[in-house]
């Protein structure tokens, strides 16, 4: 398997962009931009999010067993970049972004168009990222999108011609 | 959690389209269009594909412990529709599509621009779809795409304004 070909084949998978957030009972609040996300079941509604094993957000999700995926809107590219760096919590903001606690305690970003909040039901640890399987326990949508909901979402490719996370 | 809002929030996740294929040692060859796919680790390279638990392709992947994701190209919408129905194998074709066996024995569709072939390393069965975690053992790319690789991929949204699998 040739490394460049592996990179190209895996970079053919398209992705949306999300700010993953969590809050554990030690008072840690974490937020990080992620894109390795998919729905995984209708009934019960499950989603998968893959998270870098040595990251702070990983440690917080592991302790809290809960997370929120804040779906980034088409015009929120700068927010994606903000949370490529570890989130800096201060009161009810993280890296300057206002949040409110969701039903699991996970931070729900006020500025994003939608969120999906989950309780972790299983974790697969086989690689440099863990696969968190979450059951959806709450959602929010600020405004019904005019067209397809996925057209309203910020995609990885919207960040620019050379921005990838995958390969 | 309101059902319509859940549907909208989850349909904000964008997806690519893939023909999932597998071949078990009972001689069964299966192919099905899927979209719940993500990379899940760089090292080792892992991918996740979520497959309807009561489908034929699920039974074949479970027996073979291997699969290929054939990445659909931008102009291959009709192929996506072909494999919404169970694939019909005949010799070295399935539903009329020529294939060759990959290193795992999984059918590699000759007409698709790229494939990722995997051995199953873990299965999570928590919902109406199972989460297959596969380690990438081979890939192929017919031609390096001119621009971003994900721009060359057929997206779920390309199938039309009312085609969804998710929510």
GROMACS .gro file of C-alpha atoms in nm, chain A residues 36-148:
model
  113
   36UNK     CA    1  -1.454   1.240   1.175
   37UNK     CA    2  -1.824   1.211   1.251
   38UNK     CA    3  -2.110   0.998   1.121
   39UNK     CA    4  -2.455   0.888   1.222
   40UNK     CA    5  -2.444   0.518   1.315
   41UNK     CA    6  -2.805   0.408   1.384
   42UNK     CA    7  -3.160   0.537   1.354
   43UNK     CA    8  -3.305   0.342   1.647
   44UNK     CA    9  -3.169   0.420   1.897
   45UNK     CA   10  -3.018   0.729   1.734
   46UNK     CA   11  -2.641   0.681   1.756
   47UNK     CA   12  -2.353   0.888   1.628
   48UNK     CA   13  -1.982   0.816   1.605
   49UNK     CA   14  -1.712   1.073   1.670
   50UNK     CA   15  -1.343   0.987   1.650
   51UNK     CA   16  -1.119   1.183   1.886
   52UNK     CA   17  -0.739   1.205   1.914
   53UNK     CA   18  -0.646   0.977   2.202
   54UNK     CA   19  -0.388   1.210   2.359
   55UNK     CA   20  -0.605   1.525   2.345
   56UNK     CA   21  -0.758   1.712   2.636
   57UNK     CA   22  -1.111   1.681   2.491
   58UNK     CA   23  -1.060   1.303   2.483
   59UNK     CA   24  -0.980   1.295   2.855
   60UNK     CA   25  -1.283   1.509   2.935
   61UNK     CA   26  -1.526   1.302   2.723
   62UNK     CA   27  -1.390   0.985   2.884
   63UNK     CA   28  -1.461   1.122   3.230
   64UNK     CA   29  -1.798   1.280   3.151
   65UNK     CA   30  -1.925   1.002   2.923
   66UNK     CA   31  -2.110   1.272   2.735
   67UNK     CA   32  -2.050   1.522   2.458
   68UNK     CA   33  -2.214   1.770   2.229
   69UNK     CA   34  -2.147   1.810   1.859
   70UNK     CA   35  -2.207   2.174   1.773
   71UNK     CA   36  -2.268   2.181   1.398
   72UNK     CA   37  -2.079   2.467   1.233
   73UNK     CA   38  -2.270   2.685   0.988
   74UNK     CA   39  -2.149   2.768   0.638
   75UNK     CA   40  -2.008   3.107   0.746
   76UNK     CA   41  -1.835   2.985   1.063
   77UNK     CA   42  -1.495   2.896   0.924
   78UNK     CA   43  -1.320   3.120   1.176
   79UNK     CA   44  -1.486   2.926   1.458
   80UNK     CA   45  -1.345   2.602   1.315
   81UNK     CA   46  -0.996   2.756   1.331
   82UNK     CA   47  -1.056   2.887   1.684
   83UNK     CA   48  -1.113   2.534   1.810
   84UNK     CA   49  -0.825   2.375   1.624
   85UNK     CA   50  -0.645   2.510   1.934
   86UNK     CA   51  -0.749   2.383   2.280
   87UNK     CA   52  -1.053   2.578   2.403
   88UNK     CA   53  -0.990   2.832   2.681
   89UNK     CA   54  -1.284   2.837   2.922
   90UNK     CA   55  -1.374   3.146   3.123
   91UNK     CA   56  -1.710   3.158   3.299
   92UNK     CA   57  -1.981   3.079   3.047
   93UNK     CA   58  -1.750   3.128   2.751
   94UNK     CA   59  -1.485   2.912   2.590
   95UNK     CA   60  -1.226   3.086   2.372
   96UNK     CA   61  -1.466   3.378   2.377
   97UNK     CA   62  -1.767   3.177   2.258
   98UNK     CA   63  -2.076   3.194   2.478
   99UNK     CA   64  -2.224   2.860   2.581
  100UNK     CA   65  -2.503   2.722   2.795
  101UNK     CA   66  -2.501   2.379   2.958
  102UNK     CA   67  -2.696   2.110   2.773
  103UNK     CA   68  -2.892   1.825   2.937
  104UNK     CA   69  -2.568   1.626   2.980
  105UNK     CA   70  -2.380   1.932   3.102
  106UNK     CA   71  -2.191   1.952   2.773
  107UNK     CA   72  -2.145   2.310   2.651
  108UNK     CA   73  -2.389   2.411   2.379
  109UNK     CA   74  -2.238   2.695   2.176
  110UNK     CA   75  -2.488   2.975   2.140
  111UNK     CA   76  -2.362   3.090   1.799
  112UNK     CA   77  -2.386   2.759   1.609
  113UNK     CA   78  -2.697   2.670   1.407
  114UNK     CA   79  -2.754   2.322   1.554
  115UNK     CA   80  -2.628   2.072   1.808
  116UNK     CA   81  -2.655   1.701   1.884
  117UNK     CA   82  -2.597   1.601   2.244
  118UNK     CA   83  -2.500   1.245   2.335
  119UNK     CA   84  -2.431   1.004   2.613
  120UNK     CA   85  -2.141   0.771   2.541
  121UNK     CA   86  -2.254   0.408   2.510
  122UNK     CA   87  -1.930   0.253   2.387
  123UNK     CA   88  -1.569   0.345   2.317
  124UNK     CA   89  -1.340   0.162   2.073
  125UNK     CA   90  -0.969   0.214   2.135
  126UNK     CA   91  -0.776   0.062   1.850
  127UNK     CA   92  -0.579   0.351   1.707
  128UNK     CA   93  -0.441   0.701   1.761
  129UNK     CA   94  -0.802   0.821   1.781
  130UNK     CA   95  -1.074   0.660   1.993
  131UNK     CA   96  -1.415   0.592   1.846
  132UNK     CA   97  -1.682   0.728   2.079
  133UNK     CA   98  -2.031   0.591   2.011
  134UNK     CA   99  -2.292   0.826   2.152
  135UNK     CA  100  -2.667   0.792   2.189
  136UNK     CA  101  -2.843   1.114   2.096
  137UNK     CA  102  -3.031   1.247   2.400
  138UNK     CA  103  -3.102   1.602   2.285
  139UNK     CA  104  -3.080   1.815   1.973
  140UNK     CA  105  -3.138   2.175   1.885
  141UNK     CA  106  -3.183   2.359   1.557
  142UNK     CA  107  -3.201   2.738   1.563
  143UNK     CA  108  -3.380   2.774   1.236
  144UNK     CA  109  -3.500   2.522   0.977
  145UNK     CA  110  -3.258   2.556   0.682
  146UNK     CA  111  -3.417   2.673   0.355
  147UNK     CA  112  -3.277   2.392   0.143
  148UNK     CA  113  -3.103   2.068   0.235
   0.00000   0.00000   0.00000
